[in-house]
Amino acid sequence: MSSSQNPEPQPSAESSIGKLCLVEYPHPALFRKSKPLLRIDGGVRDAVEQMFDIMYESHGVGLAANQVALPYRMFVVNVTGDPDSGEELAFLNPILTRPRGTAIQEEGCLSLPGLRADVRRPQRVVVEAWSVDGQPIRIDLDGFLARVVQHEFDHLDGRLFTDRLPDAAGLEVKRDLELLEDIYHGKQSRGELPPEDIIMAELDRLEDQRCKS
Ligand code: ZN
């Protein structure tokens, strides 16, 4: 199942990742198509741990690397949203196949605070990926787990659930998105967020570190 989209990441020498933070719309990492990880080092394992912590603190059930400004194809899920129950799943270099059926359910996103909308997606899908320990994963998903995995997978391609809404619902969220843009640019102008060129340079650096052979 190793392919150009789903390469097996190789163990690598330790390299740190720093402290990660949740980023909100319209942070550029959210629109960037992530690259497959070619190396798993201490930084990747640390990132997965921090992503679970951030997800639980934010009362989420899934979190993609883009949402913590990492340009890697990986995400974490625990459908209970509870660190003391459910199963913690981390997917590296995932691919989705065999979409079947259709389901409509309301979704939200930690990077789009306050927004919720009904999203149509396949009811079932197969995910193939690698665990953080380098073990192959293949799960035939159904129901809520299938939905969460597809939502997180979209993030890796720079897509948000608001990109999947029918026109009328899309118009309804437009004002909310503009409000988030105003908040974001306000923070940037006050120096609470780095300027775009600094953010992009950091994403490029992280990508070079673990996605180049
Ligand atoms: Zn999301």
PDB file of C-alpha atoms and ligand atoms in Angstrom:
ATOM      1  CA  MET A   1       0.000   0.000   0.000  1.00  0.00           C
ATOM      2  CA  SER A   2       3.043   2.226  -0.070  1.00  0.00           C
ATOM      3  CA  SER A   3       2.734   4.667  -2.950  1.00  0.00           C
ATOM      4  CA  SER A   4       3.761   8.209  -3.795  1.00  0.00           C
ATOM      5  CA  GLN A   5       0.719   9.482  -1.891  1.00  0.00           C
ATOM      6  CA  ASN A   6       1.030   7.020   0.950  1.00  0.00           C
ATOM      7  CA  PRO A   7       4.773   6.432   1.466  1.00  0.00           C
ATOM      8  CA  GLU A   8       5.959   4.576   4.547  1.00  0.00           C
ATOM      9  CA  PRO A   9       7.627   7.188   6.767  1.00  0.00           C
ATOM     10  CA  GLN A  10      11.057   6.081   7.959  1.00  0.00           C
ATOM     11  CA  PRO A  11      12.452   6.496  11.467  1.00  0.00           C
ATOM     12  CA  SER A  12      14.846   9.409  11.630  1.00  0.00           C
ATOM     13  CA  ALA A  13      17.215  11.142  14.048  1.00  0.00           C
ATOM     14  CA  GLU A  14      15.597  13.241  16.772  1.00  0.00           C
ATOM     15  CA  SER A  15      14.505  16.701  15.783  1.00  0.00           C
ATOM     16  CA  SER A  16      12.257  18.930  17.882  1.00  0.00           C
ATOM     17  CA  ILE A  17       9.026  20.573  16.768  1.00  0.00           C
ATOM     18  CA  GLY A  18       8.523  23.340  19.350  1.00  0.00           C
ATOM     19  CA  LYS A  19       5.287  24.357  21.011  1.00  0.00           C
ATOM     20  CA  LEU A  20       2.249  24.009  18.759  1.00  0.00           C
ATOM     21  CA  CYS A  21      -0.864  26.201  18.848  1.00  0.00           C
ATOM     22  CA  LEU A  22      -4.279  25.928  17.235  1.00  0.00           C
ATOM     23  CA  VAL A  23      -4.615  28.287  14.256  1.00  0.00           C
ATOM     24  CA  GLU A  24      -7.872  29.777  13.055  1.00  0.00           C
ATOM     25  CA  TYR A  25      -9.289  30.824   9.708  1.00  0.00           C
ATOM     26  CA  PRO A  26      -7.820  32.364   7.528  1.00  0.00           C
ATOM     27  CA  HIS A  27      -4.344  31.187   8.633  1.00  0.00           C
ATOM     28  CA  PRO A  28      -2.495  30.175   5.423  1.00  0.00           C
ATOM     29  CA  ALA A  29      -1.666  26.674   6.750  1.00  0.00           C
ATOM     30  CA  LEU A  30      -5.393  25.888   6.481  1.00  0.00           C
ATOM     31  CA  PHE A  31      -5.348  26.419   2.702  1.00  0.00           C
ATOM     32  CA  ARG A  32      -2.099  24.603   2.018  1.00  0.00           C
ATOM     33  CA  LYS A  33      -2.025  21.102   0.557  1.00  0.00           C
ATOM     34  CA  SER A  34       0.074  19.077   2.997  1.00  0.00           C
ATOM     35  CA  LYS A  35       2.984  16.884   1.930  1.00  0.00           C
ATOM     36  CA  PRO A  36       3.478  13.205   2.888  1.00  0.00           C
ATOM     37  CA  LEU A  37       5.874  12.641   5.773  1.00  0.00           C
ATOM     38  CA  LEU A  38       8.991  10.787   4.691  1.00  0.00           C
ATOM     39  CA  ARG A  39      10.513  10.763   8.168  1.00  0.00           C
ATOM     40  CA  ILE A  40       9.195  10.046  11.661  1.00  0.00           C
ATOM     41  CA  ASP A  41      11.370  11.628  14.308  1.00  0.00           C
ATOM     42  CA  GLY A  42      10.875  12.763  17.888  1.00  0.00           C
ATOM     43  CA  GLY A  43       9.360  15.977  16.550  1.00  0.00           C
ATOM     44  CA  VAL A  44       6.564  14.063  14.791  1.00  0.00           C
ATOM     45  CA  ARG A  45       5.810  11.975  17.890  1.00  0.00           C
ATOM     46  CA  ASP A  46       5.844  15.132  20.024  1.00  0.00           C
ATOM     47  CA  ALA A  47       3.531  16.840  17.507  1.00  0.00           C
ATOM     48  CA  VAL A  48       1.023  13.975  17.711  1.00  0.00           C
ATOM     49  CA  GLU A  49       0.997  14.198  21.537  1.00  0.00           C
ATOM     50  CA  GLN A  50       0.550  17.967  21.454  1.00  0.00           C
ATOM     51  CA  MET A  51      -2.218  17.631  18.858  1.00  0.00           C
ATOM     52  CA  PHE A  52      -4.177  15.272  21.129  1.00  0.00           C
ATOM     53  CA  ASP A  53      -3.723  17.707  24.046  1.00  0.00           C
ATOM     54  CA  ILE A  54      -4.863  20.704  21.968  1.00  0.00           C
ATOM     55  CA  MET A  55      -7.822  18.714  20.602  1.00  0.00           C
ATOM     56  CA  TYR A  56      -9.020  17.741  24.113  1.00  0.00           C
ATOM     57  CA  GLU A  57      -8.484  21.252  25.512  1.00  0.00           C
ATOM     58  CA  SER A  58     -10.570  22.645  22.652  1.00  0.00           C
ATOM     59  CA  HIS A  59     -13.283  19.969  23.087  1.00  0.00           C
ATOM     60  CA  GLY A  60     -12.729  18.591  19.600  1.00  0.00           C
ATOM     61  CA  VAL A  61     -12.923  15.029  18.253  1.00  0.00           C
ATOM     62  CA  GLY A  62     -10.303  15.420  15.521  1.00  0.00           C
ATOM     63  CA  LEU A  63      -7.389  17.687  14.630  1.00  0.00           C
ATOM     64  CA  ALA A  64      -5.317  17.913  11.451  1.00  0.00           C
ATOM     65  CA  ALA A  65      -1.676  19.003  11.273  1.00  0.00           C
ATOM     66  CA  ASN A  66      -2.691  22.082   9.235  1.00  0.00           C
ATOM     67  CA  GLN A  67      -4.629  23.292  12.275  1.00  0.00           C
ATOM     68  CA  VAL A  68      -1.423  23.571  14.286  1.00  0.00           C
ATOM     69  CA  ALA A  69       0.484  25.120  11.349  1.00  0.00           C
ATOM     70  CA  LEU A  70       2.304  21.927  10.324  1.00  0.00           C
ATOM     71  CA  PRO A  71       2.458  21.150   6.570  1.00  0.00           C
ATOM     72  CA  TYR A  72       2.282  17.360   7.044  1.00  0.00           C
ATOM     73  CA  ARG A  73      -0.273  14.723   5.996  1.00  0.00           C
ATOM     74  CA  MET A  74      -1.323  13.599   9.453  1.00  0.00           C
ATOM     75  CA  PHE A  75      -4.273  13.975  11.799  1.00  0.00           C
ATOM     76  CA  VAL A  76      -5.500  12.678  15.152  1.00  0.00           C
ATOM     77  CA  VAL A  77      -8.979  11.495  16.157  1.00  0.00           C
ATOM     78  CA  ASN A  78     -10.820  10.399  19.281  1.00  0.00           C
ATOM     79  CA  VAL A  79     -14.551  10.412  18.547  1.00  0.00           C
ATOM     80  CA  THR A  80     -15.386  10.613  22.267  1.00  0.00           C
ATOM     81  CA  GLY A  81     -13.377  13.850  22.673  1.00  0.00           C
ATOM     82  CA  ASP A  82     -12.475  12.470  26.102  1.00  0.00           C
ATOM     83  CA  PRO A  83      -8.856  11.603  26.996  1.00  0.00           C
ATOM     84  CA  ASP A  84     -10.113   8.977  29.464  1.00  0.00           C
ATOM     85  CA  SER A  85     -12.293   7.031  27.034  1.00  0.00           C
ATOM     86  CA  GLY A  86     -12.545   6.017  23.419  1.00  0.00           C
ATOM     87  CA  GLU A  87      -9.649   5.172  21.141  1.00  0.00           C
ATOM     88  CA  GLU A  88      -6.858   7.566  20.199  1.00  0.00           C
ATOM     89  CA  LEU A  89      -6.065   7.230  16.513  1.00  0.00           C
ATOM     90  CA  ALA A  90      -3.228   9.005  14.704  1.00  0.00           C
ATOM     91  CA  PHE A  91      -3.108   8.680  10.903  1.00  0.00           C
ATOM     92  CA  LEU A  92       0.084   9.474   8.971  1.00  0.00           C
ATOM     93  CA  ASN A  93       0.058   9.770   5.160  1.00  0.00           C
ATOM     94  CA  PRO A  94      -3.585   8.622   4.937  1.00  0.00           C
ATOM     95  CA  ILE A  95      -5.420   7.785   1.742  1.00  0.00           C
ATOM     96  CA  LEU A  96      -9.194   7.326   1.451  1.00  0.00           C
ATOM     97  CA  THR A  97     -10.767   4.786  -0.884  1.00  0.00           C
ATOM     98  CA  ARG A  98     -14.092   3.040  -1.545  1.00  0.00           C
ATOM     99  CA  PRO A  99     -16.536   5.857  -0.668  1.00  0.00           C
ATOM    100  CA  ARG A 100     -20.062   4.400  -0.316  1.00  0.00           C
ATOM    101  CA  GLY A 101     -23.478   5.821   0.506  1.00  0.00           C
ATOM    102  CA  THR A 102     -24.329   9.363   1.547  1.00  0.00           C
ATOM    103  CA  ALA A 103     -24.960  10.943   4.919  1.00  0.00           C
ATOM    104  CA  ILE A 104     -25.743  14.489   6.027  1.00  0.00           C
ATOM    105  CA  GLN A 105     -24.679  15.635   9.479  1.00  0.00           C
ATOM    106  CA  GLU A 106     -23.850  18.918  11.189  1.00  0.00           C
ATOM    107  CA  GLU A 107     -20.151  19.715  11.472  1.00  0.00           C
ATOM    108  CA  GLY A 108     -18.027  22.309  13.164  1.00  0.00           C
ATOM    109  CA  CYS A 109     -14.282  22.934  13.093  1.00  0.00           C
ATOM    110  CA  LEU A 110     -11.852  24.099  15.772  1.00  0.00           C
ATOM    111  CA  SER A 111     -10.320  26.475  13.209  1.00  0.00           C
ATOM    112  CA  LEU A 112     -13.747  27.996  12.409  1.00  0.00           C
ATOM    113  CA  PRO A 113     -15.018  28.926  15.883  1.00  0.00           C
ATOM    114  CA  GLY A 114     -18.771  29.434  16.077  1.00  0.00           C
ATOM    115  CA  LEU A 115     -19.570  27.997  12.654  1.00  0.00           C
ATOM    116  CA  ARG A 116     -21.745  24.915  12.206  1.00  0.00           C
ATOM    117  CA  ALA A 117     -23.496  23.557   9.132  1.00  0.00           C
ATOM    118  CA  ASP A 118     -24.894  20.363   7.644  1.00  0.00           C
ATOM    119  CA  VAL A 119     -22.353  18.654   5.389  1.00  0.00           C
ATOM    120  CA  ARG A 120     -23.023  15.872   2.894  1.00  0.00           C
ATOM    121  CA  ARG A 121     -20.360  13.151   2.746  1.00  0.00           C
ATOM    122  CA  PRO A 122     -20.056   9.460   1.915  1.00  0.00           C
ATOM    123  CA  GLN A 123     -21.429   7.298   4.743  1.00  0.00           C
ATOM    124  CA  ARG A 124     -18.577   4.803   4.532  1.00  0.00           C
ATOM    125  CA  VAL A 125     -14.970   5.012   3.408  1.00  0.00           C
ATOM    126  CA  VAL A 126     -11.769   2.998   3.801  1.00  0.00           C
ATOM    127  CA  VAL A 127      -8.736   4.741   5.303  1.00  0.00           C
ATOM    128  CA  GLU A 128      -5.213   3.427   4.819  1.00  0.00           C
ATOM    129  CA  ALA A 129      -2.393   5.093   6.691  1.00  0.00           C
ATOM    130  CA  TRP A 130       0.623   4.573   8.966  1.00  0.00           C
ATOM    131  CA  SER A 131       0.619   4.801  12.720  1.00  0.00           C
ATOM    132  CA  VAL A 132       3.165   6.948  14.534  1.00  0.00           C
ATOM    133  CA  ASP A 133       4.963   3.655  15.337  1.00  0.00           C
ATOM    134  CA  GLY A 134       5.268   2.933  11.624  1.00  0.00           C
ATOM    135  CA  GLN A 135       2.561   0.237  11.591  1.00  0.00           C
ATOM    136  CA  PRO A 136       0.189   0.023   8.594  1.00  0.00           C
ATOM    137  CA  ILE A 137      -3.437   0.932   9.335  1.00  0.00           C
ATOM    138  CA  ARG A 138      -6.436  -0.083   7.245  1.00  0.00           C
ATOM    139  CA  ILE A 139      -9.947   0.524   8.599  1.00  0.00           C
ATOM    140  CA  ASP A 140     -13.321   0.316   6.892  1.00  0.00           C
ATOM    141  CA  LEU A 141     -15.064   3.301   8.492  1.00  0.00           C
ATOM    142  CA  ASP A 142     -18.757   3.940   8.998  1.00  0.00           C
ATOM    143  CA  GLY A 143     -20.879   6.579  10.720  1.00  0.00           C
ATOM    144  CA  PHE A 144     -19.354   9.306  12.892  1.00  0.00           C
ATOM    145  CA  LEU A 145     -15.762   8.025  12.683  1.00  0.00           C
ATOM    146  CA  ALA A 146     -16.038   7.989   8.858  1.00  0.00           C
ATOM    147  CA  ARG A 147     -17.273  11.595   8.999  1.00  0.00           C
ATOM    148  CA  VAL A 148     -14.519  12.827  11.330  1.00  0.00           C
ATOM    149  CA  VAL A 149     -11.782  11.129   9.273  1.00  0.00           C
ATOM    150  CA  GLN A 150     -13.129  12.650   6.037  1.00  0.00           C
ATOM    151  CA  HIS A 151     -13.332  16.113   7.650  1.00  0.00           C
ATOM    152  CA  GLU A 152      -9.717  15.842   8.869  1.00  0.00           C
ATOM    153  CA  PHE A 153      -8.553  14.409   5.541  1.00  0.00           C
ATOM    154  CA  ASP A 154     -10.023  17.459   3.771  1.00  0.00           C
ATOM    155  CA  HIS A 155      -7.795  19.683   5.930  1.00  0.00           C
ATOM    156  CA  LEU A 156      -4.718  17.951   4.469  1.00  0.00           C
ATOM    157  CA  ASP A 157      -5.832  19.087   1.018  1.00  0.00           C
ATOM    158  CA  GLY A 158      -6.413  22.624   2.290  1.00  0.00           C
ATOM    159  CA  ARG A 159     -10.211  22.184   2.299  1.00  0.00           C
ATOM    160  CA  LEU A 160     -12.627  23.270   5.014  1.00  0.00           C
ATOM    161  CA  PHE A 161     -16.154  21.978   5.585  1.00  0.00           C
ATOM    162  CA  THR A 162     -17.443  25.376   4.440  1.00  0.00           C
ATOM    163  CA  ASP A 163     -16.068  24.519   0.966  1.00  0.00           C
ATOM    164  CA  ARG A 164     -18.545  21.624   0.807  1.00  0.00           C
ATOM    165  CA  LEU A 165     -21.744  23.552   1.497  1.00  0.00           C
ATOM    166  CA  PRO A 166     -24.475  24.078  -1.087  1.00  0.00           C
ATOM    167  CA  ASP A 167     -24.727  27.682  -2.358  1.00  0.00           C
ATOM    168  CA  ALA A 168     -27.434  28.896   0.033  1.00  0.00           C
ATOM    169  CA  ALA A 169     -25.679  27.547   3.141  1.00  0.00           C
ATOM    170  CA  GLY A 170     -22.379  28.871   1.788  1.00  0.00           C
ATOM    171  CA  LEU A 171     -23.859  32.374   1.633  1.00  0.00           C
ATOM    172  CA  GLU A 172     -25.073  32.046   5.214  1.00  0.00           C
ATOM    173  CA  VAL A 173     -21.561  31.349   6.540  1.00  0.00           C
ATOM    174  CA  LYS A 174     -19.923  34.019   4.362  1.00  0.00           C
ATOM    175  CA  ARG A 175     -20.481  36.788   6.925  1.00  0.00           C
ATOM    176  CA  ASP A 176     -19.107  34.611   9.728  1.00  0.00           C
ATOM    177  CA  LEU A 177     -16.005  33.906   7.651  1.00  0.00           C
ATOM    178  CA  GLU A 178     -15.524  37.623   6.980  1.00  0.00           C
ATOM    179  CA  LEU A 179     -15.773  38.272  10.702  1.00  0.00           C
ATOM    180  CA  LEU A 180     -13.039  35.685  11.376  1.00  0.00           C
ATOM    181  CA  GLU A 181     -10.923  37.370   8.673  1.00  0.00           C
ATOM    182  CA  ASP A 182     -11.308  40.728  10.442  1.00  0.00           C
ATOM    183  CA  ILE A 183     -10.289  39.190  13.783  1.00  0.00           C
ATOM    184  CA  TYR A 184      -7.280  37.465  12.202  1.00  0.00           C
ATOM    185  CA  HIS A 185      -6.031  40.567  10.389  1.00  0.00           C
ATOM    186  CA  GLY A 186      -6.569  42.617  13.555  1.00  0.00           C
ATOM    187  CA  LYS A 187      -4.303  40.251  15.484  1.00  0.00           C
ATOM    188  CA  GLN A 188      -1.756  40.413  12.681  1.00  0.00           C
ATOM    189  CA  SER A 189      -1.734  44.222  12.622  1.00  0.00           C
ATOM    190  CA  ARG A 190      -1.235  44.281  16.419  1.00  0.00           C
ATOM    191  CA  GLY A 191       1.713  41.894  16.062  1.00  0.00           C
ATOM    192  CA  GLU A 192      -0.059  39.043  17.898  1.00  0.00           C
ATOM    193  CA  LEU A 193       0.353  36.889  14.791  1.00  0.00           C
ATOM    194  CA  PRO A 194       3.373  36.811  12.448  1.00  0.00           C
ATOM    195  CA  PRO A 195       3.029  38.336   8.971  1.00  0.00           C
ATOM    196  CA  GLU A 196       2.121  35.992   6.066  1.00  0.00           C
ATOM    197  CA  ASP A 197       5.632  35.814   4.573  1.00  0.00           C
ATOM    198  CA  ILE A 198       7.105  34.667   7.921  1.00  0.00           C
ATOM    199  CA  ILE A 199       4.368  32.018   8.303  1.00  0.00           C
ATOM    200  CA  MET A 200       4.928  30.736   4.746  1.00  0.00           C
ATOM    201  CA  ALA A 201       8.720  30.578   5.225  1.00  0.00           C
ATOM    202  CA  GLU A 202       8.237  28.515   8.411  1.00  0.00           C
ATOM    203  CA  LEU A 203       5.853  26.107   6.617  1.00  0.00           C
ATOM    204  CA  ASP A 204       8.426  25.710   3.822  1.00  0.00           C
ATOM    205  CA  ARG A 205      11.164  25.006   6.380  1.00  0.00           C
ATOM    206  CA  LEU A 206       9.080  22.366   8.173  1.00  0.00           C
ATOM    207  CA  GLU A 207       8.213  20.741   4.855  1.00  0.00           C
ATOM    208  CA  ASP A 208      11.884  20.610   3.796  1.00  0.00           C
ATOM    209  CA  GLN A 209      12.768  19.028   7.143  1.00  0.00           C
ATOM    210  CA  ARG A 210      10.522  15.934   6.879  1.00  0.00           C
ATOM    211  CA  CYS A 211       8.973  15.727   3.382  1.00  0.00           C
ATOM    212  CA  LYS A 212      12.038  15.846   1.118  1.00  0.00           C
ATOM    213  CA  SER A 213      13.955  12.686   0.222  1.00  0.00           C
TER     214      SER A 213
HETATM  215 ZN    ZN B   1     -11.727  21.060  10.999  1.00  0.00          ZN
END
